[in-house]
XYZ file of C-alpha atoms in Angstrom:
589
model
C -11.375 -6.576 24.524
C -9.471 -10.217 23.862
C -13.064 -11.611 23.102
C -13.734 -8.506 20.364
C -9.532 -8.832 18.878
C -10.284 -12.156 18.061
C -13.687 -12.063 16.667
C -12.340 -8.860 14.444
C -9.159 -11.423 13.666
C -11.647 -14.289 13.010
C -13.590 -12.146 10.172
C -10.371 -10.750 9.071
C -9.462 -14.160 7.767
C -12.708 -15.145 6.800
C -13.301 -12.003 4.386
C -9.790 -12.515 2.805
C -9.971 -15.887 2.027
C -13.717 -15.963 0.725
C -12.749 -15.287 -2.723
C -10.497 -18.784 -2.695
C -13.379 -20.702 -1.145
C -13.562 -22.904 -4.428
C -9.638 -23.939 -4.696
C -9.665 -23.940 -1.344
C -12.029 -26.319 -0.852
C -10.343 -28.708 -3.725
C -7.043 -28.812 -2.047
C -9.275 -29.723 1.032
C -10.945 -32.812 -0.283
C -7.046 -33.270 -1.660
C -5.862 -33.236 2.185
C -8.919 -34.773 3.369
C -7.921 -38.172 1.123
C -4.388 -37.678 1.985
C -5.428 -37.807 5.824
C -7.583 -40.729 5.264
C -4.982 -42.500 3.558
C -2.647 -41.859 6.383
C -4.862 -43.070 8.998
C -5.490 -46.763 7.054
C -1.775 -47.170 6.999
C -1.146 -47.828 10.681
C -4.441 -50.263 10.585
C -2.570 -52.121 7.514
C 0.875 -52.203 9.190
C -0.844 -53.861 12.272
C -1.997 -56.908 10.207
C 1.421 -57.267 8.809
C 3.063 -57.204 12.291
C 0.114 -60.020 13.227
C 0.389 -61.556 10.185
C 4.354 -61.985 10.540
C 3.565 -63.217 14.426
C 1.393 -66.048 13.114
C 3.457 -66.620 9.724
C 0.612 -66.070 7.130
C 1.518 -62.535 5.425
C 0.059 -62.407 2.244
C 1.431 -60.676 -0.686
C -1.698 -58.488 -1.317
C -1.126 -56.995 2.201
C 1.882 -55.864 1.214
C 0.553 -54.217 -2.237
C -2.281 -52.323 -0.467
C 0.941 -51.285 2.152
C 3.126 -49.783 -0.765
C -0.120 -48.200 -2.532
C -1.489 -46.420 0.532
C 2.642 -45.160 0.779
C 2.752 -44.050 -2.608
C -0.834 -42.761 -2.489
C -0.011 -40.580 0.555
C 2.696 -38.987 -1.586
C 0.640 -38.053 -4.391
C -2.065 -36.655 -2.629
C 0.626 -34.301 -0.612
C 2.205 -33.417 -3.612
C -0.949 -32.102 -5.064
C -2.008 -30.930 -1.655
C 0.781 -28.501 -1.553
C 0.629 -27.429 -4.988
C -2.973 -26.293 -5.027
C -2.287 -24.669 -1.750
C 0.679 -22.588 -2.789
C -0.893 -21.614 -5.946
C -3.513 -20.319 -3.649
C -1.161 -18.503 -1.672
C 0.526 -16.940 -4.485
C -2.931 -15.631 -5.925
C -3.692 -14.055 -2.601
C -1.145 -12.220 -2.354
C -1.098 -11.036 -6.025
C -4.845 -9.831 -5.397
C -4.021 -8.342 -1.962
C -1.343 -6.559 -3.579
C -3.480 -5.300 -6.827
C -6.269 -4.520 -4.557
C -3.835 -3.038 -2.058
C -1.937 -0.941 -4.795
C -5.538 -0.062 -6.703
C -6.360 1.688 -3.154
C -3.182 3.588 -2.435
C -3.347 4.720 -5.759
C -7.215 5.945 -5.196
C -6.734 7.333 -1.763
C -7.245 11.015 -1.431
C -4.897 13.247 -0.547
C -5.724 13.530 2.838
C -5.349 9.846 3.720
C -1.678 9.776 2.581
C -1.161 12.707 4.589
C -2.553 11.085 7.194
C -0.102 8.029 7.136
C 3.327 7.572 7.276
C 4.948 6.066 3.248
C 6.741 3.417 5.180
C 3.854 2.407 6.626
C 1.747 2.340 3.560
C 4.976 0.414 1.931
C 5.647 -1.920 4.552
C 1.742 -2.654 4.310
C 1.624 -3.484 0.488
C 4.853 -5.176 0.491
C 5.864 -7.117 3.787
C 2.468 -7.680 5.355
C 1.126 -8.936 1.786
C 4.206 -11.452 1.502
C 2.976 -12.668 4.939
C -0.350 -13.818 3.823
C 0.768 -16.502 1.918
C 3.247 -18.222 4.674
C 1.897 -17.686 7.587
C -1.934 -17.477 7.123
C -2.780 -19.526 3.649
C -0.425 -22.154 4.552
C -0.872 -21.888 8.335
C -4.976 -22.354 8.086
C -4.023 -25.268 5.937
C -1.545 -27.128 8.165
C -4.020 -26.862 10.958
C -7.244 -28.074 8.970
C -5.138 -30.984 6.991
C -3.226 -31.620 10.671
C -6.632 -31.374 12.662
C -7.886 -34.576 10.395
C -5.270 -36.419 11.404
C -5.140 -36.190 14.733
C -8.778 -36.682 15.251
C -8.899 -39.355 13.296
C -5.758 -40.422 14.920
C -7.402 -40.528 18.514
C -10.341 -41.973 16.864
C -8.388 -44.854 16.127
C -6.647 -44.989 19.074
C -9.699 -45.225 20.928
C -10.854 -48.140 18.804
C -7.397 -49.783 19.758
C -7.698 -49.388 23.735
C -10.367 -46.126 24.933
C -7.836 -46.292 28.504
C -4.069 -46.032 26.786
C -6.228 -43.451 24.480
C -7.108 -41.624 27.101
C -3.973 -41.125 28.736
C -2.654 -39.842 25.995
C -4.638 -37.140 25.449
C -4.478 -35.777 29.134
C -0.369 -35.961 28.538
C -1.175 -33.437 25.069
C -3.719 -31.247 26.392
C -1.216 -29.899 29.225
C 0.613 -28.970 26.048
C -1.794 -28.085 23.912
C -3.445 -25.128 26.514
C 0.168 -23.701 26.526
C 0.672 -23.528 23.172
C -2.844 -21.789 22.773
C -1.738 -19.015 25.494
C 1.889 -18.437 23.500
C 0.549 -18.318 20.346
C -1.959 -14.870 21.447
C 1.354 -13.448 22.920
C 3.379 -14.044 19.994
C 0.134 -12.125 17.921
C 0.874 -9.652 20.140
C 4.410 -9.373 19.684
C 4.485 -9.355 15.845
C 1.838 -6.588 15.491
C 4.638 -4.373 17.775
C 7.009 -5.557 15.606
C 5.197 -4.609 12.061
C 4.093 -1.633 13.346
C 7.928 -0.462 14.780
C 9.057 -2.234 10.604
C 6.552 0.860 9.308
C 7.762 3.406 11.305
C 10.823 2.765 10.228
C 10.407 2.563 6.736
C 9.360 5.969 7.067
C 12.300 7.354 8.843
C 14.586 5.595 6.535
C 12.638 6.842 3.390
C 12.707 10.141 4.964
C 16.135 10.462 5.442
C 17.194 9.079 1.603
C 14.565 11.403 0.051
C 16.179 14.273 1.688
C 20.124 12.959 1.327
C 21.396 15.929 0.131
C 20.337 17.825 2.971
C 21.255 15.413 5.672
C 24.386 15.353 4.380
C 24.820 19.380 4.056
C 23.098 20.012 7.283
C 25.929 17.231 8.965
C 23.181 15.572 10.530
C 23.973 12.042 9.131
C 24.369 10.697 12.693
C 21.264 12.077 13.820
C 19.405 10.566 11.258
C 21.166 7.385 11.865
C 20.172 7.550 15.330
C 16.417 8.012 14.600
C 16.150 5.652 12.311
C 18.357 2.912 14.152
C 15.344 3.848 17.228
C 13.047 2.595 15.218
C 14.995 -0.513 14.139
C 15.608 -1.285 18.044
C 11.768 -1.124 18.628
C 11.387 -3.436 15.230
C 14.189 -5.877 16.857
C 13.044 -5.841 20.085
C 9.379 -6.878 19.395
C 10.695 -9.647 17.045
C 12.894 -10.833 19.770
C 9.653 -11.349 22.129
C 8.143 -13.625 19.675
C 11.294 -15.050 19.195
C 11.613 -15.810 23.005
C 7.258 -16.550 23.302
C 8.122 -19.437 19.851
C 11.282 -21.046 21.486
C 9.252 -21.247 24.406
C 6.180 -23.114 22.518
C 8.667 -25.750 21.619
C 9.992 -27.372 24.139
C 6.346 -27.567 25.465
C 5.106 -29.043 22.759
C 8.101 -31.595 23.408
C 7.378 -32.022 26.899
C 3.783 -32.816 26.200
C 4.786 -35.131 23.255
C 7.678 -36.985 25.019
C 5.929 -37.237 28.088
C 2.978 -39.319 26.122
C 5.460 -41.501 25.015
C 6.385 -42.051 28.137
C 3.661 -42.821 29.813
C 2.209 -44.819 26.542
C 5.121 -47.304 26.869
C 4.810 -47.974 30.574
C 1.343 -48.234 30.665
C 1.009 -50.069 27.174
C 3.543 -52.722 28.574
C 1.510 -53.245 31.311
C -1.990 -53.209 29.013
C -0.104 -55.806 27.229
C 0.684 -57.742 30.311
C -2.513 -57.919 31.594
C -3.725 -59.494 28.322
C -5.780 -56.096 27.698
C -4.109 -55.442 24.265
C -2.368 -57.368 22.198
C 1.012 -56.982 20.006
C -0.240 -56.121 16.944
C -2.798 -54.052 18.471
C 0.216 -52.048 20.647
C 1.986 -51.816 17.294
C -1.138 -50.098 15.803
C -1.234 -47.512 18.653
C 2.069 -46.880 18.622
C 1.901 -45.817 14.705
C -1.093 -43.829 15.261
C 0.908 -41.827 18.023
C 3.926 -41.358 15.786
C 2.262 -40.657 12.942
C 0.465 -37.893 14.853
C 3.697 -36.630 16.245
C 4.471 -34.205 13.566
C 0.754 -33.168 12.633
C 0.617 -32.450 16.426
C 3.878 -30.354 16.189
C 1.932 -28.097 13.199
C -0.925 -27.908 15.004
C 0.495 -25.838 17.822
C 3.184 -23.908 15.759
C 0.517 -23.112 13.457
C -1.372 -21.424 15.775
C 1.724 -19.084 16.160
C 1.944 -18.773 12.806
C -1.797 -17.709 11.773
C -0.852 -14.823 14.270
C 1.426 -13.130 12.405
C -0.577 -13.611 9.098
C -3.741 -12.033 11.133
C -1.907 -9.108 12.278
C -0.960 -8.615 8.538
C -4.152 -9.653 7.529
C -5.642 -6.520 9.426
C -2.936 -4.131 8.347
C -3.663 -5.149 4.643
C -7.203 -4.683 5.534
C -6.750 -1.299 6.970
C -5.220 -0.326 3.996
C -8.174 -1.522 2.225
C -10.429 0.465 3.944
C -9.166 3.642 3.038
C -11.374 6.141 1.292
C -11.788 5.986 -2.447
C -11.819 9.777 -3.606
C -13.897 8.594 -6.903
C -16.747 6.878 -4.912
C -17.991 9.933 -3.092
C -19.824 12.067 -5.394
C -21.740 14.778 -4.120
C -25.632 14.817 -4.427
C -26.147 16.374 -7.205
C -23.640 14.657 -9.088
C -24.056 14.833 -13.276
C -22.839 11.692 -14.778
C -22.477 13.637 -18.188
C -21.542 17.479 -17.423
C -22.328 20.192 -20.235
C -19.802 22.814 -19.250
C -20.875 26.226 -20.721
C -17.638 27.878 -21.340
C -14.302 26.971 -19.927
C -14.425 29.879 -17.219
C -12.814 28.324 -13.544
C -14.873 30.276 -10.832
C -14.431 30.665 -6.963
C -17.721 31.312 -5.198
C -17.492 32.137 -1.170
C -14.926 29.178 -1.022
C -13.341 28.381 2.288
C -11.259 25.552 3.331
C -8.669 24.501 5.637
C -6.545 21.870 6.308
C -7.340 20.805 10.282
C -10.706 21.685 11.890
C -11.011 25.209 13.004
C -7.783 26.104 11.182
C -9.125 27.865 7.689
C -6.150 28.542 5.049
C -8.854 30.099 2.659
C -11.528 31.777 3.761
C -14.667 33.407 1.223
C -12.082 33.284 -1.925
C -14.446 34.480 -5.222
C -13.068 35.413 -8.153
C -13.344 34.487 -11.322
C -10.077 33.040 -13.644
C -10.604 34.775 -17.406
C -11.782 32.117 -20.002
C -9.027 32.953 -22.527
C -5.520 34.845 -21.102
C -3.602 34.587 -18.013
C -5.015 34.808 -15.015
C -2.009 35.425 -12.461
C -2.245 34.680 -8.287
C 0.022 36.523 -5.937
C 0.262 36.857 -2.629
C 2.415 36.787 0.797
C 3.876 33.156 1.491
C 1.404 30.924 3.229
C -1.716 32.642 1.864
C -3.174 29.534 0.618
C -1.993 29.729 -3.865
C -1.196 26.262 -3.829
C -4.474 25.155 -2.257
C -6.660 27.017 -4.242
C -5.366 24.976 -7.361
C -5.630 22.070 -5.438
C -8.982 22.385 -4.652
C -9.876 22.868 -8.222
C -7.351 19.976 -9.395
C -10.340 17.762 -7.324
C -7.067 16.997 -4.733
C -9.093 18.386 -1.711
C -12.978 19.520 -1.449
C -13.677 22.558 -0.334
C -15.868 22.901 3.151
C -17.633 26.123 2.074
C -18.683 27.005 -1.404
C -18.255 25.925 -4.868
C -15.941 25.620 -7.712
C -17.639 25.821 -10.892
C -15.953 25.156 -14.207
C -18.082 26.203 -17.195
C -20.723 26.548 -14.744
C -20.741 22.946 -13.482
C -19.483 22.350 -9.657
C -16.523 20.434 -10.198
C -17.182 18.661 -7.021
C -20.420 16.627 -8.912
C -17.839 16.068 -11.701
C -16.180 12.970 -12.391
C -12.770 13.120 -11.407
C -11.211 11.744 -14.234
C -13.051 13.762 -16.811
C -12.355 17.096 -14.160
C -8.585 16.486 -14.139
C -8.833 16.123 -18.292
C -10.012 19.481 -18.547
C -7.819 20.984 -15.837
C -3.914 20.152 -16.163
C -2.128 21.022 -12.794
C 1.473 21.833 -12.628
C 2.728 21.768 -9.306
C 5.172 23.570 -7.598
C 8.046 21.288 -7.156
C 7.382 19.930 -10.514
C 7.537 16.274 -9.906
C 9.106 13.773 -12.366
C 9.043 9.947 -12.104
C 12.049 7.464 -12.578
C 11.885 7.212 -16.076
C 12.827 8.175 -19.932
C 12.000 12.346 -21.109
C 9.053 10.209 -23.277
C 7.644 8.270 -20.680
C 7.401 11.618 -18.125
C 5.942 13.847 -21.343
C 2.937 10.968 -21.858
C 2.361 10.128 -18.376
C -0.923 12.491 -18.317
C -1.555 11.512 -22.131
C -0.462 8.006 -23.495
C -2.034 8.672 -26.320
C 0.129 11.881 -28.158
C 1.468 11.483 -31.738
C 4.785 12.038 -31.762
C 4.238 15.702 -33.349
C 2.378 16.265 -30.646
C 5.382 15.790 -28.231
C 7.655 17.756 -30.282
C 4.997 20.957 -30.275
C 4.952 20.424 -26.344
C 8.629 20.114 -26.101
C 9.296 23.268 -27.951
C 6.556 25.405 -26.346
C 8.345 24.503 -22.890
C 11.904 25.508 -24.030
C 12.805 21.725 -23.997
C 14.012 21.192 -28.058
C 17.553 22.362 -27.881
C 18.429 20.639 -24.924
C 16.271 17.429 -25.690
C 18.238 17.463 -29.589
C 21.694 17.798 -27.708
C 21.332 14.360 -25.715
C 22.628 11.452 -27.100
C 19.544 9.447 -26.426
C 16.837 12.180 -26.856
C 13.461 11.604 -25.423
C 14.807 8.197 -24.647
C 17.135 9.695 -21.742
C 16.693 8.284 -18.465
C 15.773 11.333 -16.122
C 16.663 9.182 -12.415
C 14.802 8.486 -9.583
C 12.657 11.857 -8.936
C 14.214 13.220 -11.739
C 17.796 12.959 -10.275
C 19.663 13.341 -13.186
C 18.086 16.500 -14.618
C 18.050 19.715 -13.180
C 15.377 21.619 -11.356
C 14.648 23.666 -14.038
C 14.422 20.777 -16.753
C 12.080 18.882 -14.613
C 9.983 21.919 -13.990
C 9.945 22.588 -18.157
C 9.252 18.370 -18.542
C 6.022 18.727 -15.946
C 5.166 21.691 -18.003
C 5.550 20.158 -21.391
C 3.358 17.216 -19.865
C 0.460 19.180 -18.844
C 0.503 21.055 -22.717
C 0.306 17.525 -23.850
C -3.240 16.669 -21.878
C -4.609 20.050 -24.437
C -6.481 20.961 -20.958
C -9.569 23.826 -20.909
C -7.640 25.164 -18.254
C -4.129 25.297 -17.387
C -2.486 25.478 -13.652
C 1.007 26.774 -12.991
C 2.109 27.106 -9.719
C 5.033 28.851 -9.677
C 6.025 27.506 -13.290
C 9.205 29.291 -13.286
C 10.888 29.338 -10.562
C 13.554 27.422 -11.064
C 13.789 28.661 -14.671
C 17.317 30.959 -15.957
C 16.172 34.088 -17.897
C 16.447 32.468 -21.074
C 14.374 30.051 -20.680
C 12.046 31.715 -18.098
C 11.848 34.353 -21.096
C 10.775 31.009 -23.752
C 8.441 29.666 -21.552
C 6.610 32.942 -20.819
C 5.834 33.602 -24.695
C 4.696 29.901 -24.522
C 2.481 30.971 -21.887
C 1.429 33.590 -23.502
C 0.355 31.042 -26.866
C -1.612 28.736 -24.555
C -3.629 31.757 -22.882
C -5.182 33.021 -26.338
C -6.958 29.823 -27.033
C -7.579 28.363 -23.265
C -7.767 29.481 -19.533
C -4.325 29.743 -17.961
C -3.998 30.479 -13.995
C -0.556 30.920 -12.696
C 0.964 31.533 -9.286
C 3.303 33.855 -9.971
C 6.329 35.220 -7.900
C 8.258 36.831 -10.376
C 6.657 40.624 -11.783
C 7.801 39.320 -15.374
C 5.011 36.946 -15.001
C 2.717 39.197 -13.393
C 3.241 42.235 -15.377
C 2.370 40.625 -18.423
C -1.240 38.897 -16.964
C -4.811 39.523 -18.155
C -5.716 39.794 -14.506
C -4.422 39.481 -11.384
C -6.008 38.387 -8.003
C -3.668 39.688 -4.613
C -4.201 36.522 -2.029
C -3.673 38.231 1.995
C -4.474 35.737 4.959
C -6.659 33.355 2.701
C -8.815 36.023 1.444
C -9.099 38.209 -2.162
C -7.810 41.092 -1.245
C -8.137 42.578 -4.683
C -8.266 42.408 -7.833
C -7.103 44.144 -10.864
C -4.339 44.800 -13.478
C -0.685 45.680 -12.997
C -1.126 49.199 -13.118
C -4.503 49.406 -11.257
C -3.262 47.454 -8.282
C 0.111 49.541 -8.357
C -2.183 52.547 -8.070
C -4.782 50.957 -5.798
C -3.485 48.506 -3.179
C -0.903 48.804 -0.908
C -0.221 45.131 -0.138
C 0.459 44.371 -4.069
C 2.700 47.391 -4.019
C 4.856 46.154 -0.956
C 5.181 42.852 -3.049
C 6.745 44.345 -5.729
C 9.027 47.036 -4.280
C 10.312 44.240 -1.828
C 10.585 40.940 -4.021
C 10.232 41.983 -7.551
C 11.632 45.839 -7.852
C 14.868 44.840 -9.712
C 12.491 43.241 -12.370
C 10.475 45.846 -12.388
C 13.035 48.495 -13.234
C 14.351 46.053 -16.080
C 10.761 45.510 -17.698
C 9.911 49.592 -17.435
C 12.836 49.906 -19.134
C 12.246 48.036 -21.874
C 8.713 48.526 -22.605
C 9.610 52.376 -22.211
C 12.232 51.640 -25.049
């Protein structure tokens, strides 16, 4: 399993960092000089300590001194700027790639994943890339050059001192190696425990109001602060694995020096190696000190940039809902008529639990088709399904005759606007909500959609009009103005076929009264299917289609299904009888 983690870490890096292979490579060569450079210095400094010992220093020993100095500071200064313009690129593609994929994930593979998790991924574990893997590959390529060629030189000074050495750092270096795969470890805890609680956190502010009603701010705190334990507590074992990598690297370093000075002295003594030649070594060894440092930190470091690496990745690999067309797929559809069909469709949510099950019926190509039912009989997900959200795993959808399933999804959800239940708004101006499914509408365009949803009086009344900031999730509007803006967005996209799921439900009778003439405009030119609650909305449908345990039970008119099902009539004396009474009333009038 180790062997298999590392190879899958191994091409984790290797696939993320193939598209900078090019400036990569150029702030390589960069290091590469800036190495080389290095490693003539300590050569140069030991004919100026010889030269000084024997009095005949020349001055051109000390240019070529200064310019390898000055050289070496160059070449890092480019070095690192190429590198962290790298860096930065990565994680601006990781994070366009990243948010391109969330964005293009189906339905079911949000559902499947936690939001904090999917933010913490496209956020924190992006921002890691850069630091701990660009950099960290980096510091041990550029610090690997200089410590081979470090020993190399070192073994051209005296192979014995040389070899020493290296027995003191490899003590050090094998510890290092072991710490760093624990501190891997440790962090991929840790940004797992940072997702989870994202999502309890994000949880508990998306729902404030009730938290707060339902007294249960402690209890929330509590849950949350659980997950903020496990964050801290996994952090704190890498914390406790790094300090430990430190003082060994120390211990390994310091001890060298140790045993370089006694044993040099006494190479020295014995006439084995000479001043300037001890001098030489001794740079080398310094001058390796801190690459040797980076080397084994950075193996810590490249940890925690693999472990986001592979989360980033994982997000990556989710599903793309528009690259799995169906075999029969039509690049072009002709759609015959704008007629939205159920034939023998079943679905459900988990395996072996069906929420539909054989739905047909057919929606009317011009009026209002209305959808009622018991709670839980599956209305939302038969718009859903049609909306291109979810695929059904019996049967077909056809709109116009065409299986929306071999339909492109962009050109399906053109031609079928979807107005769901809770009416979603983003954080945003009344403009930028109305053209979020069409950028493209004139202005007198707007104002047409704005009136047919009720929205021109109280739109005219604000001081900033369509400019008006409506909050985060709409925040600063009520329900019933956010469910009249989603409505007023969907006219806008001019769809063949219009969904309303429970359009008015949050709706006073005024408006709810508005809004169902406007209904009743968009239904003689176009397709309209609404889930319906209220008998105002039913009464006044085309046809109607009763929904019982995921199955058409019937379907019919208002008076037909009064007359003919008992299931539709239990709806309506129980929910909608006070309606009723009102309606009779005052069509009898």
């Amino acid at each position: 399993m180790p062997t298999e983690e590392k190879r899958s870490g191994t091409r984790t890096v290797l696939r993320l960092l193939a598209p900078y292979r090019g400036r990569l490579g150029a702030a390589g060569i960069v290091g590469l000089a800036s190495a080389i450079v290095s490693l003539i210095q300590p050569m140069v400094v030991g004919d100026v300590v010889g030269a000084l010992t024997s009095r005949t220093l020349a001055a051109g020993t000390l240019v070529l001194l200064v310019s390898l100095f000055l050289g070496d500071i160059v070449l890092r200064v480019i070095e690192m700027y190429l590198l962290g313009r790298c860096g930065a690129l990565l994680v601006l593609d990781s994070r366009r790639s990243v948010v391109h994929r969330l964005l293009r994930a189906p339905i079911k593979a949000h559902r499947e994943r936690q939001r904090g998790d999917l933010f913490v991924g496209a956020v924190a574990d992006t921002d890691l890339l850069h630091g701990s893997l660009m950099m960290g590959m980096m510091n041990i390529a550029a610090s690997l050059v200089l410590v081979v060629g470090g020993v190399a030189f070192m073994v051209f000074i005296d192979p014995l001192l040389t070899l020493v050495t290296v027995a003191c750092l490899t003590v050090a270096a094998v510890g290092s190696v072991f710490v760093a795969r624990q501190v891997r470890k440790a962090m991929a805890q840790n940004r797992e425990a940072v997702g989870r609680f994202g999502a309890a956190l994000q949880r508990a502010l998306i729902a404030i109001g009730t938290v707060k009603v339902s007294r249960a701010e402690d209890r929330e705190a509590e849950l949350v602060l659980t997950h903020a334990a496990d964050a801290t507590a996994a952090d704190m074992k890498a914390v406790r694995l790094q300090a430990a990598m430190t003082p060994l690297v120390n211990l390994g370093i310091h001890g060298s020096f140790a045993v370089v000075f006694t044993f040099g002295a006494a190479r020295i003594a014995s006439g084995a190696l000479d001043t300037a030649g001890f001098a030489s070594y001794l740079l080398y060894l310094f001058y390796m000190l801190t690459p040797l440092i980076t080397l084994f930190t950075s193996f810590a470091q490249i940890q925690l940039g693999v472990a986001a690496g592979q989360r980033v990745e994982g997000l990556l690999d989710l599903p793309d809902e528009r690259v799995t067309p169906t075999p029969d797929a039509v690049a072009e559809p002709v759609f015959a008529s704008s007629v939205l069909e159920y034939d023998s469709v079943s679905f459900g949510y988990a395996e072996g639990k069906p929420v539909l099950k054989d739905v047909s019926f057919a929606a009317l190509e011009r009026g209002l088709t209305a959808v009622v039912g018991p709670s839980g009989t599956g209305k939302t997900t038969l718009f859903s399904l049609a909306a291109g959200l979810w695929r059904p795993g019996q049967g077909q959808i056809r709109l116009g005759g065409v299986d929306v399933a071999s339909v492109d999804l962009e050109t399906l959800r053109g031609r079928i606007g979807y107005v769901e239940q809770d009416a979603p708004v983003l954080d945003g101006t009344i403009r930028e909500n109305l053209l979020y499914a069409n950028p493209d509408a004139t202005d007198a365009q707007i104002r047409h959609a704005v009136e047919l949803a009720h929205l021109a009086d109280w739109v005219d009344g604000l001081e900033d009009g369509l400019e008006t900031k409506v909050g985060e999730s709409g925040a600063a509007i009520s329900g019933g103005q956010r469910q009249r803006i989603a409505i007023a967005r969907m006219l806008l996209l001019e769809p063949d076929v219009l969904l309303l799921d429970e359009a008015t439900s949050q709706l006073d009778a005024e408006a709810e009264l508005a809004l169902r003439k406007a209904v009743a405009e968009v239904a003689r030119d176009r397709a309209v299917v609404a889930v319906a609650h209220r008998l105002s909305t039913v009464v006044e449908a085309d046809r109607i289609v009763v929904l019982d345990a995921g199955r058409v039970r019937a379907i019919g008119d208002h008076q037909s299904l009064l007359a003919g099902d008992d299931l539709y009539r239990r709806l309506v004396a129980t929910q909608l009888l006070p309606e009723a009474t009102v309606l009779t009333a005052g069509r009898n009038s």
